mmCIF file of C-alpha atoms in Angstrom:
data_model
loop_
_atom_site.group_PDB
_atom_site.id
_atom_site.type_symbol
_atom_site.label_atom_id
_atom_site.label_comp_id
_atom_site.label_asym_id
_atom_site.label_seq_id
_atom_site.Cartn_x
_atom_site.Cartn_y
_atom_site.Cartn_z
ATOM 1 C CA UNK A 1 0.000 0.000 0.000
ATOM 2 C CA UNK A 2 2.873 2.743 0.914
ATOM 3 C CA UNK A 3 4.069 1.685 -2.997
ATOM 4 C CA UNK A 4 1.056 2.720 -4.323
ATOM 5 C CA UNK A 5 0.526 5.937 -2.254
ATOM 6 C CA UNK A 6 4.428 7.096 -3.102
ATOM 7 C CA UNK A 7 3.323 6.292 -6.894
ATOM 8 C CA UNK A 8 0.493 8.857 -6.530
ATOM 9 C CA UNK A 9 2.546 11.527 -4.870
ATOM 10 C CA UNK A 10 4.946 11.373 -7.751
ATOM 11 C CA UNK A 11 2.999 11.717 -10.941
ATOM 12 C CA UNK A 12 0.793 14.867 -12.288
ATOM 13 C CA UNK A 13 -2.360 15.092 -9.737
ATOM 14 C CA UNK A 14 -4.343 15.133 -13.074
ATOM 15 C CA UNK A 15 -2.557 12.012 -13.706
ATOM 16 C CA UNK A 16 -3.194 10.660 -10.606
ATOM 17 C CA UNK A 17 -6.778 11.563 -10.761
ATOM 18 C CA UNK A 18 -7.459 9.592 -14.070
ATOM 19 C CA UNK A 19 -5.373 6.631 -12.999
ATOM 20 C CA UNK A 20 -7.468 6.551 -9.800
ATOM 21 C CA UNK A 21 -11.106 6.684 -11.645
ATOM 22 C CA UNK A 22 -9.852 4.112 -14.068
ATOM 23 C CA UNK A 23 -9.460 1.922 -11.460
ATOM 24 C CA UNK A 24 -12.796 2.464 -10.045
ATOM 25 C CA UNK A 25 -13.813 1.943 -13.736
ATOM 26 C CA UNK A 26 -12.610 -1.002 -14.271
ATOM 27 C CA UNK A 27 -13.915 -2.343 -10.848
ATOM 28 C CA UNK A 28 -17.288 -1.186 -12.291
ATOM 29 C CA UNK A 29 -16.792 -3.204 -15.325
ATOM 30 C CA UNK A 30 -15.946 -6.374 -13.128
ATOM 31 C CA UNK A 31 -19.254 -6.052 -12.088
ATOM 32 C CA UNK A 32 -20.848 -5.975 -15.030
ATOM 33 C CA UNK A 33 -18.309 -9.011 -16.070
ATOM 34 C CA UNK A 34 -20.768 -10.887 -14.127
ATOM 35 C CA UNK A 35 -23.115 -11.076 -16.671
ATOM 36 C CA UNK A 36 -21.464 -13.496 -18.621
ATOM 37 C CA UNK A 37 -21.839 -16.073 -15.729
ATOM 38 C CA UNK A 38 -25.136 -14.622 -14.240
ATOM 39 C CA UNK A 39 -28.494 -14.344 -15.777
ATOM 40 C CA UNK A 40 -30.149 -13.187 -12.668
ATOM 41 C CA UNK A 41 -29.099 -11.634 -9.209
ATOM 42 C CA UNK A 42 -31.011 -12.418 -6.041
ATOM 43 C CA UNK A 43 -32.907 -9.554 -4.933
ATOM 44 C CA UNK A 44 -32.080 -9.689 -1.223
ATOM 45 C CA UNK A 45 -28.062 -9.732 -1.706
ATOM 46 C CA UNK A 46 -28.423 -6.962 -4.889
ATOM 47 C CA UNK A 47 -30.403 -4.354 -2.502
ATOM 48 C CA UNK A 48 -27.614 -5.788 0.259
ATOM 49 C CA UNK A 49 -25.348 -4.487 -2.387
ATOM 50 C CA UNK A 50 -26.762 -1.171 -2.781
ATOM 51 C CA UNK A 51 -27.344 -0.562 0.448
ATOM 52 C CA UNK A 52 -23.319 -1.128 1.407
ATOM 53 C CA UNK A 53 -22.995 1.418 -1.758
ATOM 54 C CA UNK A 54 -25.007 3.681 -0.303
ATOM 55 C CA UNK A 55 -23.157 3.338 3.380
ATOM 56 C CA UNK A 56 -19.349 3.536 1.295
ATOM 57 C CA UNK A 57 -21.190 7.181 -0.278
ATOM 58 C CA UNK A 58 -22.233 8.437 3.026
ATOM 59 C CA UNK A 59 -19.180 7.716 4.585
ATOM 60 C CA UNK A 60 -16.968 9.239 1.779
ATOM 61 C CA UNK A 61 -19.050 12.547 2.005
ATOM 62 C CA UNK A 62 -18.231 13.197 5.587
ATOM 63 C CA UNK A 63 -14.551 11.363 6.477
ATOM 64 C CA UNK A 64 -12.578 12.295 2.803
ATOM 65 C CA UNK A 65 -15.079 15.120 1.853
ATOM 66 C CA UNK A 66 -16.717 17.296 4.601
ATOM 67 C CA UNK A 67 -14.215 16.925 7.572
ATOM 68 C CA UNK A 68 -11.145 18.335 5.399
ATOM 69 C CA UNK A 69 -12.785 21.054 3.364
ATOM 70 C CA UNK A 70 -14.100 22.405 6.696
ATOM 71 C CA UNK A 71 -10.725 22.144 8.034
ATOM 72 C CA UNK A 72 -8.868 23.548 5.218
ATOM 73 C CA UNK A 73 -10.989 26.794 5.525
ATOM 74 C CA UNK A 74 -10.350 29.688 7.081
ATOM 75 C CA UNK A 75 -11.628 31.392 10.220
ATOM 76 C CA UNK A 76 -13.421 30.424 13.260
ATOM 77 C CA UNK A 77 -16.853 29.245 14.633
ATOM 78 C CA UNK A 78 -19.551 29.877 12.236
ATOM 79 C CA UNK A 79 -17.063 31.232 9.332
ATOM 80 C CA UNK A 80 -15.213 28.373 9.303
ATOM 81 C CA UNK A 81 -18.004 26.505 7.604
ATOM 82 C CA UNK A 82 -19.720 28.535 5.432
ATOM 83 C CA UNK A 83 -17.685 27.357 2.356
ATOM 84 C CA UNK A 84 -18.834 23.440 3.553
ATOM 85 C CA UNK A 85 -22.444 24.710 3.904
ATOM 86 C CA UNK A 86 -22.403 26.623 0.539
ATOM 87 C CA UNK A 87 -20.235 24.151 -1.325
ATOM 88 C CA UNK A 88 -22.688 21.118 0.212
ATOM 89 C CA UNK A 89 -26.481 22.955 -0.466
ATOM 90 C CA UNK A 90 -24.377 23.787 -3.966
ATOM 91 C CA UNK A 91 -23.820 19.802 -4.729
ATOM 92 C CA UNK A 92 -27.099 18.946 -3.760
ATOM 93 C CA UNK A 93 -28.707 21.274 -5.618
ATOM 94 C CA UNK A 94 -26.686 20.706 -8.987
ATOM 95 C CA UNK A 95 -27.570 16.683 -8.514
ATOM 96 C CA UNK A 96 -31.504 18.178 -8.131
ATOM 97 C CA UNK A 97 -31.213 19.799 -11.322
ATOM 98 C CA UNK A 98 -29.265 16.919 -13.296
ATOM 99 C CA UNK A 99 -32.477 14.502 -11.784
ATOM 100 C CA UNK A 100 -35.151 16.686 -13.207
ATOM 101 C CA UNK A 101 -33.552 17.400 -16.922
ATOM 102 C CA UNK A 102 -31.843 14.447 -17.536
ATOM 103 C CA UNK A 103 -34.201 10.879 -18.394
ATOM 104 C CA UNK A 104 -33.446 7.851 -16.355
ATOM 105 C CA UNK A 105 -34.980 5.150 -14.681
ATOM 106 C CA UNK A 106 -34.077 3.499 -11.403
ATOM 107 C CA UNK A 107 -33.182 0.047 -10.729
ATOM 108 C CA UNK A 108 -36.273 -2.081 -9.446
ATOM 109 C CA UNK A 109 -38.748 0.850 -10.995
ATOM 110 C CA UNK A 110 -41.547 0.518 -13.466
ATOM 111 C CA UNK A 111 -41.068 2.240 -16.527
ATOM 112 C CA UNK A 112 -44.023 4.236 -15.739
ATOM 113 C CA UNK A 113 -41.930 5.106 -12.899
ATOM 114 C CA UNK A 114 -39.404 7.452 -15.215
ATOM 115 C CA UNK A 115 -38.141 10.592 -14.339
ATOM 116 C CA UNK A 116 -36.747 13.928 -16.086
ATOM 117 C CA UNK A 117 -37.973 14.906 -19.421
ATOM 118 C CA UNK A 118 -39.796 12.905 -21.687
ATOM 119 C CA UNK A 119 -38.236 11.268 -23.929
ATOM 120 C CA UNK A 120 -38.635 7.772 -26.844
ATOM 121 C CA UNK A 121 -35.687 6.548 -24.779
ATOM 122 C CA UNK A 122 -35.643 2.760 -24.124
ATOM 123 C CA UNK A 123 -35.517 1.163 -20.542
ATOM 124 C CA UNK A 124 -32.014 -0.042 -20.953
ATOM 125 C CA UNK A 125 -30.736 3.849 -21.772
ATOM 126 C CA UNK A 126 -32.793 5.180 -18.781
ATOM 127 C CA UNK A 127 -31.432 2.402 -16.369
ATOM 128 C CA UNK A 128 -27.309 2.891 -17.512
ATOM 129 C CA UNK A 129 -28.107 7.013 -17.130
ATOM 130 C CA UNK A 130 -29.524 6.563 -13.771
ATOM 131 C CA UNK A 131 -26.574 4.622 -12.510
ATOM 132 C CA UNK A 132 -24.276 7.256 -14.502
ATOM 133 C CA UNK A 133 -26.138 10.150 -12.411
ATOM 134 C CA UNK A 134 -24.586 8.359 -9.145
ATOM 135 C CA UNK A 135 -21.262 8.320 -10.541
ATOM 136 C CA UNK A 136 -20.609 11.848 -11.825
ATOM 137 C CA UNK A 137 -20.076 13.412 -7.963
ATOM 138 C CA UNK A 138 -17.326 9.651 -7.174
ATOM 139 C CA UNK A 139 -15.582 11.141 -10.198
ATOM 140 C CA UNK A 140 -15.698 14.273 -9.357
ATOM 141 C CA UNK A 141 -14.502 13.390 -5.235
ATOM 142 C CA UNK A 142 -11.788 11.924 -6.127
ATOM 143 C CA UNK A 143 -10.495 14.166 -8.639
ATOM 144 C CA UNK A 144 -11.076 17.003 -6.221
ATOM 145 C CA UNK A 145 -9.029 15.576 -3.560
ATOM 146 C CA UNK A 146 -6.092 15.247 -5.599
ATOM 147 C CA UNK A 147 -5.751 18.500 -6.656
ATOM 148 C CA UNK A 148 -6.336 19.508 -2.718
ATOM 149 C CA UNK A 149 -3.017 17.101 -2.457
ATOM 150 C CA UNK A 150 -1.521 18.666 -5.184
ATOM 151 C CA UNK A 151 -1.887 22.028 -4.259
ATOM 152 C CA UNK A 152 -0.750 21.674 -0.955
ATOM 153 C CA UNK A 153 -4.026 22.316 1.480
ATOM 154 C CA UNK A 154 -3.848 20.992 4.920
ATOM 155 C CA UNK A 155 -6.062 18.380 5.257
ATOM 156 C CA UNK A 156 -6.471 16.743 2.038
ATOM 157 C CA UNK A 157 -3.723 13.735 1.862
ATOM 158 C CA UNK A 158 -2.603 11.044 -1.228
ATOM 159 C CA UNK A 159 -3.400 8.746 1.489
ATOM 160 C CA UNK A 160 -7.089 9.910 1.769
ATOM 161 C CA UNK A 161 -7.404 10.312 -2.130
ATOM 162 C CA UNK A 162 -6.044 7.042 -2.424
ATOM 163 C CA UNK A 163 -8.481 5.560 0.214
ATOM 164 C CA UNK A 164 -11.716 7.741 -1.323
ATOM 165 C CA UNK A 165 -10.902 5.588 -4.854
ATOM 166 C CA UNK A 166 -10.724 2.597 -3.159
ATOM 167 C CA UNK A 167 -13.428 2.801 -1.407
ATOM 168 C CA UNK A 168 -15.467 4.419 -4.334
ATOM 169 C CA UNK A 169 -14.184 1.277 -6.446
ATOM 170 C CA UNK A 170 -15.262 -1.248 -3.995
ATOM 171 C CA UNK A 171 -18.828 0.220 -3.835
ATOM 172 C CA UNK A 172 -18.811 0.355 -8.318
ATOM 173 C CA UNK A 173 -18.821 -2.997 -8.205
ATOM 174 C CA UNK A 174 -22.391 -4.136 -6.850
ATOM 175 C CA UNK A 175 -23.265 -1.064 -9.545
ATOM 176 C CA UNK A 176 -21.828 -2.502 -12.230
ATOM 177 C CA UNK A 177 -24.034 -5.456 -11.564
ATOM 178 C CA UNK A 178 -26.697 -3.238 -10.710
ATOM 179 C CA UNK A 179 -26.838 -2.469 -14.222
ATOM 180 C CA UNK A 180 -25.812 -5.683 -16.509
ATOM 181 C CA UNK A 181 -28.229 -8.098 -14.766
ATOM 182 C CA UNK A 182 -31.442 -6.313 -14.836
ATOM 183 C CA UNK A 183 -30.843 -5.921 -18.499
ATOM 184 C CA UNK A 184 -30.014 -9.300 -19.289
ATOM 185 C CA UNK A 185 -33.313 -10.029 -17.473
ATOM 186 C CA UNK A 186 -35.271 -8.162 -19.907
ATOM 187 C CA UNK A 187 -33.374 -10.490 -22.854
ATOM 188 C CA UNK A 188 -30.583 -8.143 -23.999
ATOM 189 C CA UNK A 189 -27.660 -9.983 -24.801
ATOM 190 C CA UNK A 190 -25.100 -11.124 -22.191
ATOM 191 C CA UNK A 191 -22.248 -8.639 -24.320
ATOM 192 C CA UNK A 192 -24.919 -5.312 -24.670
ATOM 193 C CA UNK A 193 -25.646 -5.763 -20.979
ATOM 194 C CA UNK A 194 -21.842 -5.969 -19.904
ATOM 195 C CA UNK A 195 -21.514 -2.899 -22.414
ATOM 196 C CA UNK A 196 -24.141 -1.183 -20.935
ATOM 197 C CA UNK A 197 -23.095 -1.644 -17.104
ATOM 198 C CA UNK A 198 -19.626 -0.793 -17.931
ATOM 199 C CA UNK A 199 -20.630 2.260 -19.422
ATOM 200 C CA UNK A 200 -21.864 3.546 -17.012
ATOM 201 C CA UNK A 201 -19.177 4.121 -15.203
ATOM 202 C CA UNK A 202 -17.407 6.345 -17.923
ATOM 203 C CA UNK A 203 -17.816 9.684 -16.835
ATOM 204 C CA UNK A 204 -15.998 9.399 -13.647
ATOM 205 C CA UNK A 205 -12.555 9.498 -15.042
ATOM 206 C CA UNK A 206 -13.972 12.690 -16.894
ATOM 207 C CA UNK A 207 -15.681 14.026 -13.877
ATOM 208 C CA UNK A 208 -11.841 13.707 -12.194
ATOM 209 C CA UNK A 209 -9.603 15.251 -14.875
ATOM 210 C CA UNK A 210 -12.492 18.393 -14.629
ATOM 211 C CA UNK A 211 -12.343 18.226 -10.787
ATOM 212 C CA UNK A 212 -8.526 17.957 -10.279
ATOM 213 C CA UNK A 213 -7.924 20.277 -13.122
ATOM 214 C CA UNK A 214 -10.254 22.839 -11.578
ATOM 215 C CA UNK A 215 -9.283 22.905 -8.234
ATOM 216 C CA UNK A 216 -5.337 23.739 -9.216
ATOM 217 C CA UNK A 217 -6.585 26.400 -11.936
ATOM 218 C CA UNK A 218 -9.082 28.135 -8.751
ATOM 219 C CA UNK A 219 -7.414 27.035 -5.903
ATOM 220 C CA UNK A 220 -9.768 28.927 -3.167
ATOM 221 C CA UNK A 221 -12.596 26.682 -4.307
ATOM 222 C CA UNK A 222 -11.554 23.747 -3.189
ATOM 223 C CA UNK A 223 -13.818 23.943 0.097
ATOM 224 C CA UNK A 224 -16.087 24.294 -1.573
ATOM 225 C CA UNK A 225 -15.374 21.990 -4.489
ATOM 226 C CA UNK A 226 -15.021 19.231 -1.668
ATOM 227 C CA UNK A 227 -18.774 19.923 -0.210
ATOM 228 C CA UNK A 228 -20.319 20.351 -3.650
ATOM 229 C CA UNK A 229 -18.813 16.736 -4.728
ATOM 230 C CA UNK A 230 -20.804 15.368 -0.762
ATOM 231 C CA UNK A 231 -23.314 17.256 -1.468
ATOM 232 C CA UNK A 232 -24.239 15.550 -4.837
ATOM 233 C CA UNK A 233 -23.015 12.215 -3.324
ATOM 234 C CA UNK A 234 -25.904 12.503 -0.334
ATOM 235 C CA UNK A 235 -28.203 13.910 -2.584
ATOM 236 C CA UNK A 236 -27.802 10.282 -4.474
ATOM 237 C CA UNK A 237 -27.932 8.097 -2.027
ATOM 238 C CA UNK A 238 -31.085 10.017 0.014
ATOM 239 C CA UNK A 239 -32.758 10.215 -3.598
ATOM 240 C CA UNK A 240 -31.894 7.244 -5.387
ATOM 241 C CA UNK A 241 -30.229 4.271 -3.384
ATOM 242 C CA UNK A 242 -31.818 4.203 -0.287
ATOM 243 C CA UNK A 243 -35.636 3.636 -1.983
ATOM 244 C CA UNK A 244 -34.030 1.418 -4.184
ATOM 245 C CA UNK A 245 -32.974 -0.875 -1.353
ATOM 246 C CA UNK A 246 -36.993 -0.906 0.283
ATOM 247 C CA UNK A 247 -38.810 -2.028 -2.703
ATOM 248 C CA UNK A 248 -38.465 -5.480 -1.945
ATOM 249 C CA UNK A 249 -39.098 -5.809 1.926
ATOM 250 C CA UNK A 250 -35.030 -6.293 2.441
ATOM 251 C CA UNK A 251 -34.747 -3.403 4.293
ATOM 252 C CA UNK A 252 -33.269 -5.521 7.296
ATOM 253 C CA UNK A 253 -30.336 -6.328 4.950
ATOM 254 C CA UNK A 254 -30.130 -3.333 2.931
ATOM 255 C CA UNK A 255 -29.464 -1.180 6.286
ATOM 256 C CA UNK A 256 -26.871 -3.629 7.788
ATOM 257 C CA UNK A 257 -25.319 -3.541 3.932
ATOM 258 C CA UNK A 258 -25.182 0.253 4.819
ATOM 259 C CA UNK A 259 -23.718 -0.146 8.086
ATOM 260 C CA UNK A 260 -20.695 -2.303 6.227
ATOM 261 C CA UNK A 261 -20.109 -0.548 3.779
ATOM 262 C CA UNK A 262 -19.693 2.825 6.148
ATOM 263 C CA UNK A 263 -17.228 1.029 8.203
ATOM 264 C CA UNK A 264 -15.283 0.206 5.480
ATOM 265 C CA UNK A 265 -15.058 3.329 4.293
ATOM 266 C CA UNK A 266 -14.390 5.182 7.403
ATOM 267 C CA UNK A 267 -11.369 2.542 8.200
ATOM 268 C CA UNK A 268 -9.963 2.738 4.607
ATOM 269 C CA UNK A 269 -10.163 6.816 5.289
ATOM 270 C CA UNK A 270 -8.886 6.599 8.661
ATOM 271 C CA UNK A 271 -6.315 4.089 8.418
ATOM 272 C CA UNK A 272 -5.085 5.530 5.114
ATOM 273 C CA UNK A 273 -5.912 9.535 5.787
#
């Protein structure tokens, strides 16, 4: 592990950043791999699955997100966390918009169940774009924190970048499946569904070359950058995972799935941070 973190502290942050969401990427595509072995997934252990995404999101918001961009500001008391407050409602807000514009459909929804505009879209589109919607704010995390590394801010660590795209990669893999088996349920092919669940994975590496990239141009934002990216990752999981999970009447396992996966998190953060 200290090879890997004194491999990311010597390349470009933007480097770094891509490298990192590549590997959460690819972990997202391992889930999808399933597929070719997998027609179905049991309900109980896929809304277990979501639910330790949704704990692994949480987590991330507050231990690699929130806690340094509040101490990396400035000030005292109440000033000291305006740019968290602003930067958070911000994220939140920006993931409210991107909900209401762009079409999707969630996992374990009716199609009459669609939301943003209207659109001829099919149900597999809508389900890969409402998996992609989680994983614009991951990319965008991760990419953040490396440029926080980068540019030097107290608080923000390779070792806690490094831990955020672990942990972020560990929790893309029940959402790659997420993806691939419901499709190959409805009779798409075992190579479109892998396809499909992979793809939807591919605008974290872009959301982290913007987020890195942005926070070294601007670097007074990155408070604020940090809060937007837990911002839109809360606004996810409150929205979209957590009724996913209590369709089904697994809520028992969907909430200790949580619990797990916020451990995990916090210890990768904590131990790594």
């Amino acid at each position: 592990m200290e090879s890997i973190i004194e491999y990311f502290q010597s390349i470009d942050p933007i480097l770094a950043a891509l490298y990192a969401t590549l590997f959460t990427w690819g972990l997202t595509a391992l889930g999808a791999a399933l597929v070719f072995f997998f027609k179905n997934m049991n309900r109980t252990v896929l809304d277990g699955m979501l639910g330790f995404t949704g704990g692994v999101m949480v987590a991330a918001s507050f231990w690699s997100l929130l806690a340094p961009g509040i101490e990396m500001s400035p000030g005292e008391g109440f000033v000291k966390v305006i740019p968290a407050a602003v930067g958070f409602l911000l994220g939140a807000l920006f993931l409210f918009g991107l909900d209401k514009v762009l079409p999707h459909l969630h996992i374990n929804f009716k199609e009459s169940e669609k939301e943003g505009i209207k659109t001829p879209w099919h149900k597999t589109t809508l389900l890969t774009l409402a998996i992609t919607l989680h994983n614009i704010p991951e990319g965008l995390a991760v990419g953040v924190l490396f440029g926080g590394v980068a540019a030097g801010f107290d608080g923000a660590t390779i070792g806690g970048a490094v831990a955020l795209a672990m942990g972020i990669g560990l929790q893309n893999f029940p959402e790659g499946i997420a993806v691939s088996m419901p499709l190959r349920g409805m009779g798409m092919s075992r190579r479109k569904s892998f396809m499909y669940g992979q793809a939807s994975a591919i605008v974290e590496p872009i959301a982290a070359v913007l987020g890195a990239w942005a926070v070294l141009t601007f670097q007074p934002i990155l408070p604020y950058a940090l809060a937007f990216a837990a911002g839109a990752m809360i606004f996810v999981v409150i929205e979209e995972v957590v009724p996913e999970t209590q369709r089904a009447g697994n809520a028992d396992i969907a909430t200790l799935g949580f619990i797990g996966g916020f451990i995990i998190m916090m210890t990768l953060d904590v131990g790594l941070g």
